[in-house]
Coordinates of C-alpha atoms in Angstrom, one line a residue:
X1 CA 55.6 206.5 126.5
X2 CA 58.5 204.4 125.2
X3 CA 57.8 201.8 122.6
X4 CA 60.0 198.7 122.9
X5 CA 61.5 198.0 119.5
X6 CA 62.3 194.3 119.0
X7 CA 64.4 193.2 116.0
X8 CA 62.5 191.0 113.5
X9 CA 65.2 188.3 114.0
X10 CA 64.4 188.1 117.7
X11 CA 60.6 187.9 117.0
X12 CA 61.3 185.1 114.5
X13 CA 63.4 183.1 117.1
X14 CA 60.4 183.1 119.5
X15 CA 57.7 182.5 116.9
X16 CA 59.5 179.9 114.7
X17 CA 59.2 176.9 117.2
X18 CA 55.5 177.4 117.7
X19 CA 55.0 177.9 113.9
X20 CA 56.9 174.7 113.1
X21 CA 54.9 172.8 115.7
X22 CA 51.7 174.2 114.2
X23 CA 52.7 173.2 110.7
X24 CA 53.6 169.7 111.8
X25 CA 50.4 169.1 113.7
X26 CA 47.9 170.9 111.4
X27 CA 49.1 171.6 107.9
X28 CA 51.1 168.5 107.2
X29 CA 48.3 166.1 108.4
X30 CA 45.8 168.0 106.2
X31 CA 48.1 167.7 103.1
X32 CA 48.6 164.0 103.9
X33 CA 44.8 163.6 104.2
X34 CA 44.3 165.3 100.8
X35 CA 46.8 163.0 99.1
X36 CA 45.3 159.9 100.8
X37 CA 41.9 161.0 99.4
X38 CA 43.3 160.5 95.9
X39 CA 44.1 156.8 96.7
X40 CA 42.1 153.6 96.8
X41 CA 43.5 152.2 100.0
X42 CA 42.3 149.8 102.7
X43 CA 45.1 150.6 105.2
X44 CA 46.7 147.2 104.7
X45 CA 47.5 146.4 101.1
X46 CA 49.3 148.6 98.6
X47 CA 47.5 151.9 97.7
X48 CA 46.3 152.6 94.1
X49 CA 46.1 156.2 92.8
X50 CA 42.6 156.9 91.4
X51 CA 42.7 160.7 91.3
X52 CA 39.3 162.2 92.0
X53 CA 37.5 158.8 92.1
X54 CA 36.8 159.0 95.8
X55 CA 35.4 162.5 95.5
X56 CA 33.2 161.4 92.6
X57 CA 31.8 158.5 94.5
X58 CA 31.3 160.8 97.5
X59 CA 29.3 163.4 95.7
X60 CA 27.3 161.2 93.3
X61 CA 27.2 157.5 94.5
X62 CA 27.1 157.6 98.3
X63 CA 23.5 157.6 99.6
X64 CA 24.7 158.5 103.1
X65 CA 26.9 161.4 102.3
X66 CA 24.5 164.2 101.4
X67 CA 22.0 163.5 104.2
X68 CA 25.0 163.5 106.7
X69 CA 26.1 166.9 105.3
X70 CA 22.5 168.2 105.8
X71 CA 22.4 167.0 109.4
X72 CA 25.8 168.5 110.1
X73 CA 24.8 171.9 108.8
X74 CA 21.5 171.8 110.8
X75 CA 23.6 170.8 113.8
X76 CA 25.8 173.8 113.3
X77 CA 22.9 176.2 112.8
X78 CA 21.1 174.8 115.9
X79 CA 24.3 175.3 118.0
X80 CA 24.1 179.1 117.2
X81 CA 20.5 179.5 118.3
X82 CA 21.4 179.5 122.0
X83 CA 24.1 182.2 121.7
X84 CA 21.7 185.2 121.6
X85 CA 19.9 183.7 124.6
X86 CA 23.3 183.4 126.3
X87 CA 24.0 187.0 125.6
X88 CA 20.7 188.1 127.0
X89 CA 21.2 186.0 130.1
X90 CA 24.7 187.4 130.6
X91 CA 23.4 190.9 130.5
X92 CA 20.7 190.1 133.0
X93 CA 23.1 188.3 135.3
X94 CA 25.6 191.2 135.2
X95 CA 22.9 193.8 135.9
X96 CA 20.8 192.1 138.6
X97 CA 23.1 189.6 140.4
X98 CA 25.9 190.7 142.6
X99 CA 27.6 187.3 142.4
X100 CA 26.7 186.1 138.9
X101 CA 30.0 184.2 138.6
X102 CA 28.6 181.5 140.9
X103 CA 25.6 180.9 138.7
X104 CA 27.7 181.0 135.6
X105 CA 30.1 178.4 137.1
X106 CA 27.1 176.1 137.8
X107 CA 25.9 176.4 134.2
X108 CA 29.5 175.7 133.0
X109 CA 29.5 172.3 134.8
X110 CA 28.3 170.2 131.9
X111 CA 31.2 171.5 129.8
X112 CA 33.8 170.0 132.1
X113 CA 32.1 166.6 132.2
X114 CA 33.3 163.8 130.0
X115 CA 31.2 163.4 126.8
X116 CA 30.9 159.7 127.7
X117 CA 29.2 160.6 131.0
X118 CA 26.9 163.1 129.3
X119 CA 26.0 160.6 126.6
X120 CA 25.2 157.8 129.1
X121 CA 23.3 160.2 131.3
X122 CA 21.0 161.4 128.5
X123 CA 20.6 157.9 127.1
X124 CA 19.1 157.0 130.5
X125 CA 16.9 160.1 130.2
X126 CA 15.8 159.1 126.7
X127 CA 15.2 155.4 127.5
X128 CA 11.8 153.9 126.7
X129 CA 9.2 153.8 129.5
X130 CA 9.7 150.1 130.0
X131 CA 13.4 150.7 130.7
X132 CA 12.7 153.5 133.2
X133 CA 13.4 156.4 131.0
X134 CA 13.0 159.6 133.0
X135 CA 11.6 161.8 130.2
X136 CA 8.9 159.3 129.2
X137 CA 8.1 158.7 132.8
X138 CA 7.5 162.4 133.4
X139 CA 5.2 162.6 130.3
X140 CA 3.2 159.6 131.5
X141 CA 2.8 161.0 135.0
X142 CA 1.4 164.2 133.4
X143 CA -1.1 162.2 131.4
X144 CA 0.8 162.8 128.1
X145 CA 1.3 159.2 127.0
X146 CA 0.8 160.2 123.4
X147 CA 4.0 162.3 123.6
X148 CA 6.2 159.5 124.6
X149 CA 8.7 158.2 122.1
X150 CA 11.7 155.9 121.7
X151 CA 13.8 159.1 121.4
X152 CA 17.0 157.6 120.1
X153 CA 15.7 154.8 117.9
X154 CA 13.0 156.7 115.9
X155 CA 14.8 158.0 112.8
X156 CA 12.5 161.1 112.6
X157 CA 13.3 162.5 116.0
X158 CA 16.7 160.9 117.0
X159 CA 18.7 163.8 115.6
X160 CA 16.6 166.4 117.3
X161 CA 17.2 164.6 120.6
X162 CA 21.0 164.9 120.0
X163 CA 20.6 168.6 119.1
X164 CA 19.0 169.3 122.5
X165 CA 21.8 167.4 124.4
X166 CA 24.4 169.4 122.6
X167 CA 22.7 172.7 123.3
X168 CA 22.3 171.7 127.0
X169 CA 26.0 170.8 127.2
X170 CA 27.5 174.0 125.7
X171 CA 25.0 176.5 127.1
X172 CA 27.3 177.3 130.0
X173 CA 30.3 177.5 127.7
X174 CA 28.9 180.3 125.6
X175 CA 27.3 181.9 128.6
X176 CA 30.7 182.2 130.2
X177 CA 32.2 183.8 127.1
X178 CA 29.3 186.4 126.8
X179 CA 29.3 187.1 130.5
X180 CA 33.0 187.8 130.5
X181 CA 32.6 190.1 127.5
X182 CA 29.8 192.0 129.2
X183 CA 31.7 192.4 132.4
X184 CA 34.7 193.9 130.6
X185 CA 32.7 196.8 129.3
X186 CA 33.6 199.9 131.4
X187 CA 30.9 201.0 133.8
X188 CA 31.7 204.6 132.9
X189 CA 30.0 204.2 129.6
X190 CA 26.8 203.1 131.2
X191 CA 27.0 206.0 133.7
X192 CA 27.4 208.5 130.9
X193 CA 24.5 206.9 129.0
X194 CA 22.3 207.1 132.1
X195 CA 23.0 210.8 132.3
X196 CA 21.9 211.2 128.7
X197 CA 18.7 209.3 129.5
X198 CA 19.7 205.9 128.1
X199 CA 19.2 203.2 130.6
X200 CA 18.4 199.5 130.7
X201 CA 17.9 197.8 127.4
X202 CA 18.3 201.1 125.6
X203 CA 21.8 201.4 126.9
X204 CA 22.4 197.8 125.9
X205 CA 21.3 198.6 122.4
X206 CA 23.8 201.4 121.9
X207 CA 26.6 200.3 124.2
X208 CA 26.6 196.6 125.0
X209 CA 25.7 195.2 121.6
X210 CA 28.3 197.2 119.5
X211 CA 31.1 196.5 122.0
X212 CA 30.2 192.8 122.4
X213 CA 30.4 192.0 118.6
X214 CA 33.9 190.6 118.7
X215 CA 33.1 188.3 121.6
X216 CA 29.8 187.3 120.0
X217 CA 31.8 186.4 116.8
X218 CA 34.1 184.2 118.8
X219 CA 31.1 182.3 120.2
X220 CA 29.5 182.0 116.7
X221 CA 32.7 180.7 115.1
X222 CA 33.4 178.2 118.0
X223 CA 29.8 176.9 118.0
X224 CA 29.6 176.6 114.2
X225 CA 32.9 175.0 113.5
X226 CA 32.7 172.8 116.6
X227 CA 29.4 171.5 115.4
X228 CA 30.7 170.8 112.0
X229 CA 33.2 168.5 113.6
X230 CA 30.6 166.9 116.0
X231 CA 31.6 163.3 116.6
X232 CA 32.0 162.1 120.2
X233 CA 28.4 162.8 121.4
X234 CA 26.9 161.2 118.3
X235 CA 29.1 158.1 118.6
X236 CA 28.4 157.6 122.3
X237 CA 24.6 158.0 122.0
X238 CA 23.7 156.5 118.7
X239 CA 26.8 155.7 116.7
X240 CA 25.1 157.2 113.6
X241 CA 22.0 154.9 113.9
X242 CA 19.3 154.0 113.5
X243 CA 19.8 153.2 109.8
X244 CA 22.2 156.2 109.4
X245 CA 19.5 158.6 110.7
X246 CA 22.0 160.4 113.0
X247 CA 25.1 160.1 110.8
X248 CA 27.0 163.4 110.5
X249 CA 30.1 164.0 108.3
X250 CA 32.6 163.0 111.0
X251 CA 30.8 159.8 112.0
X252 CA 30.4 158.8 108.3
X253 CA 34.1 159.5 107.8
X254 CA 34.9 157.3 110.8
X255 CA 32.6 154.5 109.7
X256 CA 34.0 154.5 106.2
X257 CA 37.6 154.5 107.4
X258 CA 37.6 152.1 110.3
X259 CA 34.3 150.2 109.7
X260 CA 34.6 149.6 106.0
X261 CA 38.4 150.0 105.8
X262 CA 38.1 152.6 103.0
X263 CA 40.9 154.9 104.3
X264 CA 41.2 156.7 101.0
X265 CA 37.5 157.4 100.9
X266 CA 37.5 158.5 104.5
X267 CA 40.3 160.9 103.8
X268 CA 38.3 162.4 100.9
X269 CA 35.4 163.0 103.4
X270 CA 37.9 164.5 105.8
X271 CA 39.2 166.8 103.1
X272 CA 35.6 167.9 102.3
X273 CA 35.1 168.7 106.0
X274 CA 38.2 170.8 106.2
X275 CA 37.1 172.8 103.1
X276 CA 33.6 173.4 104.6
X277 CA 35.1 174.6 107.9
X278 CA 37.4 177.0 106.1
X279 CA 34.7 178.4 103.8
X280 CA 32.2 179.0 106.6
X281 CA 34.8 180.5 108.9
X282 CA 35.7 183.0 106.1
X283 CA 32.0 183.7 105.5
X284 CA 31.3 184.3 109.2
X285 CA 34.3 186.6 109.5
X286 CA 33.2 188.5 106.4
X287 CA 29.7 189.1 107.9
X288 CA 31.1 190.2 111.3
X289 CA 33.6 192.5 109.6
X290 CA 30.7 194.3 107.9
X291 CA 28.9 194.5 111.2
X292 CA 32.0 196.0 112.9
X293 CA 32.3 198.6 110.1
X294 CA 28.6 199.5 110.6
X295 CA 29.0 200.1 114.3
X296 CA 32.3 201.9 114.0

């Protein structure tokens, strides 16, 4: 087998344009955001350098910030709960359905819908009984009037209502990833395991789970980091209300920047969010690297 040797200069010619584009679209905006976070600036008048003043206010003087961080982390953890279920469903579909792709495509439908459509759809579902809300209507028809709520206007439950919508929307996304990973495992491995007496879930334990770890990690990282950046669904359904009860880091950043015209303070929140994403991505990679070493 001949290995094609390509000069490093040739590789650099092809990689450099994409690298420059990536730097311009990712790293430079991050650096600009970090610098803006050191300024007191309303976006119109001259900026004043205040050092870490915005970060001090963010950590110690903002009553909305830490609750929004807590909700964001809960959002991220909740988004990962469905991934083991997606993996289990992918295994069952691959084993018992001849045309599982069709069912996976149906589950994937909410992913391709606009977030605005999904938000408006579920706002209608969550509407009070007097406004024809479907969920409350079903509960009333079952004689469970005590279970009815104003799902998006009660501070104690509004965030949980958003969690459910997010899980519903991205279930098909993670199911597709896991199903593709399971399908790519060679059938010969299962046939050899069957000869040795390992079949069904026993084969999944010793073959499917170890080989699916890299795909599982992709789903975990995408779900966790995507939830840390959750913005559009929250803005469409509640806009952070009622009384900041559904504010997450990104909506608080948006409201601070464009609602209160505190662009420097909003940039400080954005910098914090970038750091959190990097830290948790590194942490997740470290955990899965240990799992890889354990199985290999």
